[in-house]
């Protein structure tokens, strides 16, 4: 493994051209699979102020809202065309009892959110509130069932409540004001079953999955898509056992991978980082690619026809939380690069990766949105998701790179892990491309902290007639949006790419730590 990494980085390092120009070869003549729009999925958990204060303020709030949902957040999420949202957790899901969150608010029991600060949860945001939110945004719901501390009966009845047209659970739903079923398709059977979801062994969880899935019924024409709680990071045995024991009883297996800033030792701050921290973090982010490759290779052994996709249903940066909060962190241009680099990897495996859910949508970890009272900020990560929208449901177009410099960063924080190398190699440029409705979109990240990158884009199988673009850039990689200056970083038009008349190549320069998406017609 170490040898492979070394050779890869050496090859890339040797191919640096004298004038340090990167060439992006875009193979428009070799289209790949469709980039499932669900790769742009979100995750919302009862954690900190993700739900309460982030998405939901209640109908009586002075903050502008529609039936309790913040209007600013609602509009921002509609604008993003969120395809799917996971709820109610995370770790919270395995302590959540859905019946506590239906019916008149004053009758709903309270509970203690043991996973996240021991705060008292009043259950005012429950099944109706979540599923109606999905309808308002126009996204598919993805429900995580309580397997850790719940029961099969409870799980089965929840699905009946959400999806059945008739029967006792449908009657109860109607009494609670919802006539039509919601047609929920994506069902997660537990979360992190190896940890907060019950500390199970893979063999035991496989049996549990088989049992639960038996009673997760299709109602009313809605065919469930049953997702197994997958491995964390480097736990390949988990995937092996699941594939062997559960096989085709599951529709997908999940994976969690965070760009955790401290595993051995404390987590690092979101804002105050050195050059080494910057490169290490982006190297850790790209460490997801070999992890994905290994899980996919195991899955292929048991599923050679690739019928079972891998869903990365939690990913993103995890910094030291701001004091007195539950996982609330700011988001800089460094986080934006983690988003673009991760999405580039997900696109590359889009024949197998059918959904991902960044953690989390508001006020928790690598959020799209931060809120404070009646104020809202869109993070640089939000703008990456906005910039990458054209790739949703587009045809993947492979790209390869020449002339990319590689940075090697000491990796002692992770060296204890057998999968890790003593120095972490990081290519300082990334690209991805797709085609939809006759238009080609090429996204490119300049990962260099302090240096602009000259780029030539060569198009195979397509002649460029017109090029336009968007850019996300800022003076420093540590820049971020605040409630006082919410528009410091936002997506802007980029008109600096030109078509070389002789060669037809696209020529541009990308500022340091910035991301560009070109649209080519
Ligand atoms: O996203 C925060 C937590 O990270 C989730 O609750 C859990 O699934 C994971 O460990």
Coordinates of C-alpha atoms and ligand atoms in Angstrom, one line a residue:
X1 CA 0.0 0.0 0.0
X2 CA 2.7 2.4 1.1
X3 CA 4.7 1.6 -2.1
X4 CA 1.6 2.3 -4.3
X5 CA 1.1 5.7 -2.7
X6 CA 4.8 6.5 -3.1
X7 CA 4.9 5.5 -6.8
X8 CA 1.7 7.5 -7.5
X9 CA 3.0 10.6 -5.9
X10 CA 6.4 10.2 -7.6
X11 CA 4.8 9.8 -11.0
X12 CA 2.7 12.9 -10.5
X13 CA 5.6 14.9 -9.1
X14 CA 7.8 13.9 -12.1
X15 CA 5.2 15.1 -14.6
X16 CA 5.3 18.7 -13.4
X17 CA 6.0 20.9 -16.4
X18 CA 8.7 23.5 -16.4
X19 CA 6.3 26.5 -16.4
X20 CA 4.0 24.7 -13.9
X21 CA 1.0 24.5 -16.1
X22 CA -1.7 22.0 -15.6
X23 CA -3.3 20.4 -18.6
X24 CA -6.8 18.9 -18.1
X25 CA -7.7 16.4 -20.8
X26 CA -11.4 16.1 -21.1
X27 CA -12.6 12.9 -22.7
X28 CA -16.0 14.0 -24.0
X29 CA -15.8 11.2 -26.5
X30 CA -15.8 8.6 -23.6
X31 CA -19.0 9.3 -21.6
X32 CA -19.4 7.4 -18.4
X33 CA -22.4 6.7 -16.0
X34 CA -25.0 9.2 -14.8
X35 CA -24.0 11.3 -11.8
X36 CA -26.9 10.5 -9.5
X37 CA -28.2 13.9 -8.2
X38 CA -28.5 12.2 -4.8
X39 CA -24.8 12.6 -4.5
X40 CA -25.8 16.1 -3.5
X41 CA -27.8 14.9 -0.6
X42 CA -28.1 16.6 2.9
X43 CA -28.2 15.3 6.4
X44 CA -30.2 16.8 9.3
X45 CA -30.0 15.6 12.8
X46 CA -31.5 16.6 16.2
X47 CA -28.1 17.9 17.2
X48 CA -27.2 21.3 18.4
X49 CA -29.1 23.9 16.4
X50 CA -29.5 22.0 13.2
X51 CA -33.2 21.4 13.5
X52 CA -34.3 23.9 16.3
X53 CA -33.1 27.3 15.2
X54 CA -31.6 26.1 11.9
X55 CA -34.5 24.7 10.0
X56 CA -37.4 25.2 12.4
X57 CA -38.4 28.1 14.6
X58 CA -42.0 27.2 15.1
X59 CA -45.1 29.0 13.7
X60 CA -45.2 31.5 16.6
X61 CA -41.7 32.7 16.1
X62 CA -40.9 36.4 15.3
X63 CA -38.4 35.0 12.7
X64 CA -40.0 35.0 9.3
X65 CA -41.4 31.5 8.7
X66 CA -43.8 29.3 6.8
X67 CA -45.6 27.0 9.1
X68 CA -42.6 27.1 11.5
X69 CA -39.8 26.7 8.9
X70 CA -37.5 29.6 8.6
X71 CA -38.1 31.3 5.2
X72 CA -34.5 32.3 4.6
X73 CA -33.3 28.7 5.1
X74 CA -36.2 27.3 3.1
X75 CA -35.4 29.6 0.1
X76 CA -31.7 28.8 0.3
X77 CA -32.4 25.1 0.2
X78 CA -34.9 25.4 -2.6
X79 CA -32.3 27.4 -4.6
X80 CA -29.8 24.6 -4.0
X81 CA -32.2 22.0 -5.5
X82 CA -31.5 19.6 -2.6
X83 CA -32.4 16.1 -3.9
X84 CA -32.6 14.1 -0.7
X85 CA -32.3 14.8 3.1
X86 CA -31.5 12.3 5.8
X87 CA -33.2 12.5 9.2
X88 CA -33.5 12.2 12.3
X89 CA -29.9 11.1 12.8
X90 CA -27.1 10.1 13.1
X91 CA -26.7 8.8 16.6
X92 CA -29.9 10.5 17.6
X93 CA -31.9 8.1 15.3
X94 CA -31.2 5.1 17.5
X95 CA -32.8 6.8 20.5
X96 CA -35.7 8.4 18.7
X97 CA -39.2 7.1 19.2
X98 CA -41.3 8.4 16.3
X99 CA -44.6 8.2 18.1
X100 CA -43.3 10.8 20.6
X101 CA -43.2 13.3 17.6
X102 CA -46.8 13.1 16.2
X103 CA -50.1 14.5 17.3
X104 CA -50.9 17.8 19.2
X105 CA -47.6 19.5 20.3
X106 CA -48.8 19.9 23.8
X107 CA -49.3 16.2 24.2
X108 CA -45.9 15.2 22.9
X109 CA -43.6 13.7 25.5
X110 CA -40.2 15.2 26.1
X111 CA -37.0 13.2 26.1
X112 CA -33.3 13.7 26.9
X113 CA -31.0 13.9 23.8
X114 CA -28.3 11.7 25.4
X115 CA -26.0 11.8 22.4
X116 CA -25.8 15.5 22.1
X117 CA -25.4 17.4 25.3
X118 CA -28.2 15.9 27.3
X119 CA -30.6 18.7 26.4
X120 CA -34.3 18.2 26.7
X121 CA -36.0 17.5 23.3
X122 CA -39.7 18.5 23.2
X123 CA -40.4 16.6 20.0
X124 CA -42.1 19.6 18.4
X125 CA -40.3 18.7 15.2
X126 CA -41.4 15.2 14.3
X127 CA -42.4 13.1 11.3
X128 CA -45.0 15.5 9.9
X129 CA -42.6 18.5 10.3
X130 CA -39.8 16.7 8.6
X131 CA -41.7 15.2 5.7
X132 CA -43.6 18.4 5.0
X133 CA -40.3 20.2 4.9
X134 CA -39.1 17.8 2.3
X135 CA -42.2 18.5 0.3
X136 CA -41.7 22.2 0.5
X137 CA -38.0 22.0 -0.6
X138 CA -38.9 19.4 -3.2
X139 CA -36.5 16.7 -2.0
X140 CA -36.8 13.0 -1.2
X141 CA -36.8 12.1 2.5
X142 CA -34.4 9.5 3.8
X143 CA -35.5 8.1 7.2
X144 CA -33.1 6.4 9.6
X145 CA -35.0 3.8 11.7
X146 CA -34.3 3.3 15.4
X147 CA -32.6 -0.1 15.5
X148 CA -30.3 0.4 18.5
X149 CA -33.0 1.0 21.2
X150 CA -36.3 0.6 19.2
X151 CA -38.2 -2.4 18.1
X152 CA -39.1 -4.1 14.9
X153 CA -42.8 -3.3 15.6
X154 CA -42.0 0.4 16.1
X155 CA -40.1 0.5 12.8
X156 CA -42.7 -1.4 10.9
X157 CA -45.5 0.9 12.1
X158 CA -43.5 4.0 11.3
X159 CA -43.3 2.9 7.6
X160 CA -47.0 2.1 7.6
X161 CA -47.7 5.5 9.1
X162 CA -45.8 7.3 6.4
X163 CA -46.7 5.2 3.4
X164 CA -50.0 3.3 3.8
X165 CA -53.2 4.5 2.3
X166 CA -55.5 2.5 4.7
X167 CA -55.3 0.7 8.0
X168 CA -54.7 1.7 11.6
X169 CA -51.5 3.7 11.0
X170 CA -52.9 5.6 8.0
X171 CA -56.0 6.4 10.1
X172 CA -53.8 7.8 12.9
X173 CA -51.9 9.9 10.3
X174 CA -55.2 11.2 8.9
X175 CA -56.3 12.1 12.4
X176 CA -53.1 14.1 12.7
X177 CA -54.0 16.1 9.7
X178 CA -52.3 14.3 6.8
X179 CA -54.6 12.6 4.4
X180 CA -52.2 11.4 1.7
X181 CA -49.2 9.1 2.3
X182 CA -45.8 10.7 1.9
X183 CA -44.3 7.8 -0.2
X184 CA -41.0 7.6 1.6
X185 CA -38.6 5.5 -0.3
X186 CA -35.2 5.7 1.4
X187 CA -35.1 3.8 4.7
X188 CA -31.9 3.4 6.7
X189 CA -32.0 0.4 9.0
X190 CA -30.0 1.8 11.9
X191 CA -27.0 4.1 12.0
X192 CA -23.4 3.4 12.9
X193 CA -24.6 0.0 14.3
X194 CA -20.9 -0.7 15.2
X195 CA -20.9 2.4 17.6
X196 CA -23.6 4.7 18.9
X197 CA -26.3 2.6 17.1
X198 CA -25.8 -0.4 19.4
X199 CA -22.1 -1.4 19.5
X200 CA -22.9 -4.5 17.5
X201 CA -20.6 -6.9 15.7
X202 CA -21.1 -7.2 12.0
X203 CA -22.4 -10.7 12.2
X204 CA -25.0 -9.7 14.8
X205 CA -26.0 -6.5 12.8
X206 CA -26.4 -8.6 9.7
X207 CA -29.0 -10.8 11.4
X208 CA -30.7 -7.8 12.8
X209 CA -30.8 -6.2 9.4
X210 CA -32.3 -9.3 7.9
X211 CA -35.0 -9.3 10.6
X212 CA -35.9 -5.6 10.4
X213 CA -36.0 -5.6 6.6
X214 CA -38.5 -8.4 6.6
X215 CA -41.1 -6.1 8.3
X216 CA -40.2 -3.0 6.3
X217 CA -43.1 -3.4 3.9
X218 CA -43.9 -1.7 0.6
X219 CA -47.2 0.1 0.9
X220 CA -49.4 1.6 -1.7
X221 CA -46.9 1.2 -4.6
X222 CA -43.9 2.7 -2.8
X223 CA -41.0 0.4 -3.2
X224 CA -38.7 0.8 -0.2
X225 CA -34.9 1.2 -0.8
X226 CA -33.4 -0.4 2.3
X227 CA -30.0 0.9 3.3
X228 CA -27.7 -1.0 5.7
X229 CA -25.7 0.8 8.3
X230 CA -22.3 0.5 6.8
X231 CA -18.7 0.8 7.9
X232 CA -16.8 3.7 9.2
X233 CA -13.7 4.6 7.3
X234 CA -11.2 1.7 7.3
X235 CA -13.5 -1.0 8.7
X236 CA -13.4 -3.3 5.7
X237 CA -14.4 -6.4 7.7
X238 CA -17.8 -4.7 8.4
X239 CA -18.5 -4.4 4.6
X240 CA -17.2 -8.0 4.0
X241 CA -19.5 -9.5 6.6
X242 CA -22.5 -7.4 5.5
X243 CA -22.0 -8.4 1.8
X244 CA -21.7 -12.0 2.7
X245 CA -24.5 -12.3 5.2
X246 CA -27.1 -9.8 4.0
X247 CA -26.4 -9.8 0.3
X248 CA -29.4 -8.9 -1.8
X249 CA -31.7 -8.3 1.1
X250 CA -30.3 -4.8 1.2
X251 CA -30.6 -2.2 -1.6
X252 CA -27.4 -0.3 -0.6
X253 CA -24.7 -0.2 2.0
X254 CA -23.5 3.0 3.6
X255 CA -20.1 4.4 4.5
X256 CA -19.1 7.2 6.9
X257 CA -15.9 9.1 6.3
X258 CA -15.1 12.4 7.9
X259 CA -12.2 14.7 7.3
X260 CA -11.5 14.6 11.0
X261 CA -8.9 17.1 12.1
X262 CA -7.9 15.0 15.1
X263 CA -8.2 11.3 15.7
X264 CA -5.0 10.8 17.6
X265 CA -5.1 13.9 19.7
X266 CA -7.6 16.8 20.0
X267 CA -9.5 18.2 17.0
X268 CA -8.1 21.3 15.4
X269 CA -9.9 24.7 15.1
X270 CA -12.0 25.5 12.0
X271 CA -10.4 28.9 11.5
X272 CA -6.9 29.1 12.8
X273 CA -4.8 26.9 10.7
X274 CA -1.2 26.7 9.4
X275 CA 0.0 25.8 5.9
X276 CA 0.7 22.3 7.1
X277 CA -2.8 21.9 8.6
X278 CA -4.3 23.1 5.3
X279 CA -2.5 20.6 3.2
X280 CA -2.9 17.8 5.7
X281 CA -6.6 18.3 5.9
X282 CA -7.1 18.2 2.1
X283 CA -4.9 15.1 2.0
X284 CA -7.1 13.5 4.6
X285 CA -10.1 14.5 2.6
X286 CA -8.7 12.8 -0.5
X287 CA -7.9 9.7 1.7
X288 CA -11.6 8.9 1.0
X289 CA -10.7 7.6 -2.5
X290 CA -8.6 4.6 -1.5
X291 CA -11.2 3.8 1.2
X292 CA -14.0 3.9 -1.4
X293 CA -11.9 1.7 -3.7
X294 CA -11.3 -0.9 -1.0
X295 CA -15.0 -1.1 0.1
X296 CA -16.1 -1.3 -3.5
X297 CA -13.6 -4.1 -4.2
X298 CA -15.0 -6.1 -1.3
X299 CA -18.5 -5.4 -2.5
X300 CA -17.6 -6.6 -6.0
X301 CA -16.6 -10.0 -4.7
X302 CA -20.1 -10.7 -3.5
X303 CA -22.0 -8.5 -6.1
X304 CA -20.1 -8.8 -9.4
X305 CA -22.9 -7.2 -11.3
X306 CA -22.8 -4.1 -9.0
X307 CA -26.4 -4.2 -8.1
X308 CA -25.8 -2.8 -4.6
X309 CA -24.5 0.8 -4.5
X310 CA -22.4 2.4 -1.9
X311 CA -23.9 5.5 -0.2
X312 CA -21.6 7.8 1.7
X313 CA -24.4 9.0 4.0
X314 CA -22.1 11.1 6.3
X315 CA -19.0 13.0 5.2
X316 CA -17.4 16.4 5.7
X317 CA -15.0 18.3 7.9
X318 CA -15.0 17.9 11.7
X319 CA -13.2 20.7 13.6
X320 CA -13.1 21.6 17.2
X321 CA -16.6 22.8 18.0
X322 CA -17.1 26.4 19.0
X323 CA -17.1 26.7 22.8
X324 CA -20.5 25.9 24.4
X325 CA -21.9 24.4 21.3
X326 CA -22.7 20.9 19.9
X327 CA -20.6 20.5 16.8
X328 CA -21.1 24.1 15.6
X329 CA -18.2 25.2 13.4
X330 CA -17.4 27.9 10.9
X331 CA -16.7 27.1 7.3
X332 CA -13.8 28.6 5.3
X333 CA -12.5 28.3 1.8
X334 CA -10.6 25.3 3.0
X335 CA -13.9 23.6 3.7
X336 CA -15.1 24.6 0.2
X337 CA -12.1 22.7 -1.2
X338 CA -12.9 19.7 0.9
X339 CA -16.4 19.8 -0.7
X340 CA -15.1 20.2 -4.2
X341 CA -12.5 17.5 -3.9
X342 CA -14.9 15.1 -2.3
X343 CA -17.5 15.7 -4.9
X344 CA -14.9 15.1 -7.6
X345 CA -14.1 11.7 -6.1
X346 CA -17.8 10.8 -5.8
X347 CA -18.3 11.7 -9.5
X348 CA -15.5 9.4 -10.4
X349 CA -17.2 6.4 -8.8
X350 CA -20.7 7.4 -9.9
X351 CA -21.4 4.0 -11.4
X352 CA -21.3 2.7 -7.8
X353 CA -21.9 5.7 -5.5
X354 CA -25.6 6.6 -5.8
X355 CA -26.0 8.9 -2.8
X356 CA -24.0 10.9 -0.4
X357 CA -25.2 13.1 2.5
X358 CA -22.9 15.9 3.7
X359 CA -23.0 16.4 7.5
X360 CA -24.9 18.5 8.1
X361 CA -27.4 20.9 6.5
X362 CA -27.4 23.7 9.1
X363 CA -25.3 24.7 12.2
X364 CA -23.5 21.3 12.6
X365 CA -20.1 20.3 11.2
X366 CA -19.6 21.2 7.5
X367 CA -22.9 23.1 7.1
X368 CA -24.4 24.7 4.1
X369 CA -26.1 27.3 6.3
X370 CA -25.3 29.0 9.7
X371 CA -28.0 30.8 11.6
X372 CA -28.1 33.2 14.6
X373 CA -31.5 34.5 15.7
X374 CA -33.0 36.0 12.6
X375 CA -29.7 36.1 10.6
X376 CA -28.5 33.5 8.1
X377 CA -25.2 32.9 6.4
X378 CA -24.5 30.8 3.4
X379 CA -21.1 29.1 3.8
X380 CA -18.5 28.6 1.1
X381 CA -19.5 24.9 1.1
X382 CA -23.0 26.1 0.1
X383 CA -21.6 27.9 -2.8
X384 CA -19.7 24.8 -4.0
X385 CA -22.9 22.8 -4.0
X386 CA -24.6 25.7 -5.9
X387 CA -21.7 25.8 -8.4
X388 CA -21.8 22.1 -8.9
X389 CA -25.6 21.9 -9.6
X390 CA -25.1 21.4 -13.4
X391 CA -23.4 18.0 -12.6
X392 CA -26.6 16.6 -11.0
X393 CA -28.0 13.9 -13.2
X394 CA -25.5 14.7 -15.9
X395 CA -23.4 12.2 -17.7
X396 CA -19.9 11.8 -16.2
X397 CA -17.1 12.7 -18.5
X398 CA -13.7 11.4 -17.5
X399 CA -10.8 13.8 -17.2
X400 CA -7.1 13.2 -16.6
X401 CA -4.4 15.7 -15.6
X402 CA -0.9 16.4 -16.5
X403 CA 1.6 18.6 -14.7
X404 CA 0.1 18.5 -11.3
X405 CA 2.4 19.2 -8.4
X406 CA 2.1 16.9 -5.3
X407 CA 2.6 18.0 -1.8
X408 CA 3.7 15.5 0.9
X409 CA 2.6 16.4 4.4
X410 CA 3.7 14.6 7.6
X411 CA 0.9 12.4 8.8
X412 CA 1.9 11.4 12.3
X413 CA -1.6 12.1 13.5
X414 CA -2.9 9.1 11.6
X415 CA 0.2 7.0 11.2
X416 CA -1.1 4.6 13.8
X417 CA -3.8 3.5 11.3
X418 CA -2.5 0.6 9.1
X419 CA -4.1 2.2 6.1
X420 CA -2.2 5.4 6.4
X421 CA 1.2 6.5 5.2
X422 CA 3.8 8.4 7.1
X423 CA 3.5 11.3 4.7
X424 CA 0.2 12.1 3.0
X425 CA 0.4 12.9 -0.7
X426 CA -1.9 15.6 -2.0
X427 CA -2.2 16.5 -5.7
X428 CA -2.5 20.3 -5.8
X429 CA -5.2 20.3 -8.5
X430 CA -8.5 18.4 -9.1
X431 CA -11.0 18.3 -11.9
X432 CA -14.3 16.7 -12.8
X433 CA -16.6 17.1 -15.8
X434 CA -20.0 16.1 -17.0
X435 CA -22.4 16.7 -19.9
X436 CA -26.1 17.5 -19.9
X437 CA -28.3 19.0 -22.6
X438 CA -25.4 19.4 -25.0
X439 CA -23.4 21.5 -22.5
X440 CA -20.2 20.4 -20.9
X441 CA -19.3 21.5 -17.4
X442 CA -15.8 21.3 -16.1
X443 CA -15.1 22.0 -12.4
X444 CA -11.5 22.6 -11.4
X445 CA -10.0 23.2 -7.9
X446 CA -6.6 24.9 -7.5
X447 CA -5.5 23.4 -4.2
X448 CA -2.4 25.6 -3.9
X449 CA -2.6 27.8 -0.8
X450 CA -0.7 30.8 -2.1
X451 CA -0.2 30.5 -5.9
X452 CA -2.4 30.8 -8.9
X453 CA -2.5 27.9 -11.4
X454 CA -2.3 28.3 -15.2
X455 CA -4.5 25.7 -16.9
X456 CA -5.0 24.5 -20.4
X457 CA -8.2 22.4 -21.0
X458 CA -8.0 20.1 -24.0
X459 CA -11.3 18.8 -25.3
X460 CA -11.5 15.4 -26.9
X461 CA -14.7 14.8 -28.9
X462 CA -16.0 18.3 -28.7
X463 CA -15.3 21.7 -30.2
X464 CA -15.8 24.7 -27.9
X465 CA -17.8 27.5 -29.4
X466 CA -18.6 29.5 -26.3
X467 CA -17.2 29.3 -22.7
X468 CA -18.6 31.0 -19.6
X469 CA -17.9 30.2 -16.0
X470 CA -18.4 30.7 -12.2
X471 CA -15.7 31.1 -9.6
X472 CA -15.5 30.8 -5.8
X473 CA -12.5 32.6 -4.5
X474 CA -11.4 34.9 -1.7
X475 CA -8.2 36.7 -0.6
X476 CA -7.2 33.9 1.9
X477 CA -8.1 30.3 2.3
X478 CA -9.0 31.0 5.9
X479 CA -11.7 33.5 4.8
X480 CA -15.3 32.9 5.8
X481 CA -18.7 34.5 5.9
X482 CA -19.9 36.1 9.1
X483 CA -23.3 37.4 10.2
X484 CA -21.9 40.8 9.9
X485 CA -20.4 40.2 6.4
X486 CA -22.5 37.4 5.0
X487 CA -21.5 38.0 1.3
X488 CA -17.7 38.2 1.7
X489 CA -17.5 34.9 -0.2
X490 CA -20.1 34.1 -2.8
X491 CA -20.3 32.6 -6.3
X492 CA -19.3 35.1 -9.0
X493 CA -19.2 35.0 -12.8
X494 CA -15.9 34.1 -14.3
X495 CA -15.2 35.4 -17.7
X496 CA -11.4 34.9 -17.9
X497 CA -11.4 31.6 -19.7
X498 CA -10.7 32.0 -23.5
X499 CA -10.8 29.7 -26.4
X500 CA -7.5 29.4 -28.2
X501 CA -8.3 30.1 -31.9
X502 CA -5.6 27.8 -33.2
X503 CA -5.9 24.8 -31.0
X504 CA -9.5 25.1 -29.7
X505 CA -8.1 24.6 -26.1
X506 CA -9.5 26.6 -23.2
X507 CA -6.9 28.8 -21.4
X508 CA -7.4 30.1 -17.9
X509 CA -5.7 30.9 -14.6
X510 CA -7.3 29.9 -11.3
X511 CA -6.4 32.0 -8.2
X512 CA -4.9 30.3 -5.2
X513 CA -7.3 28.1 -3.1
X514 CA -10.2 28.7 -5.6
X515 CA -12.7 26.7 -7.6
X516 CA -13.9 27.4 -11.1
X517 CA -16.7 25.7 -13.1
X518 CA -16.7 26.3 -16.9
X519 CA -19.7 25.8 -19.1
X520 CA -18.7 24.9 -22.6
X521 CA -21.1 25.0 -25.6
Ligands
LIG1 O1 -22.8 13.9 12.2 C1 -22.5 13.7 13.6 C2 -22.5 12.3 14.1 O2 -21.4 11.6 13.4 C3 -23.6 11.4 13.7 O3 -24.7 11.5 14.6 C4 -23.1 10.0 13.8 O4 -23.7 9.1 12.9 C5 -21.6 10.3 13.4 O5 -20.7 9.6 14.3

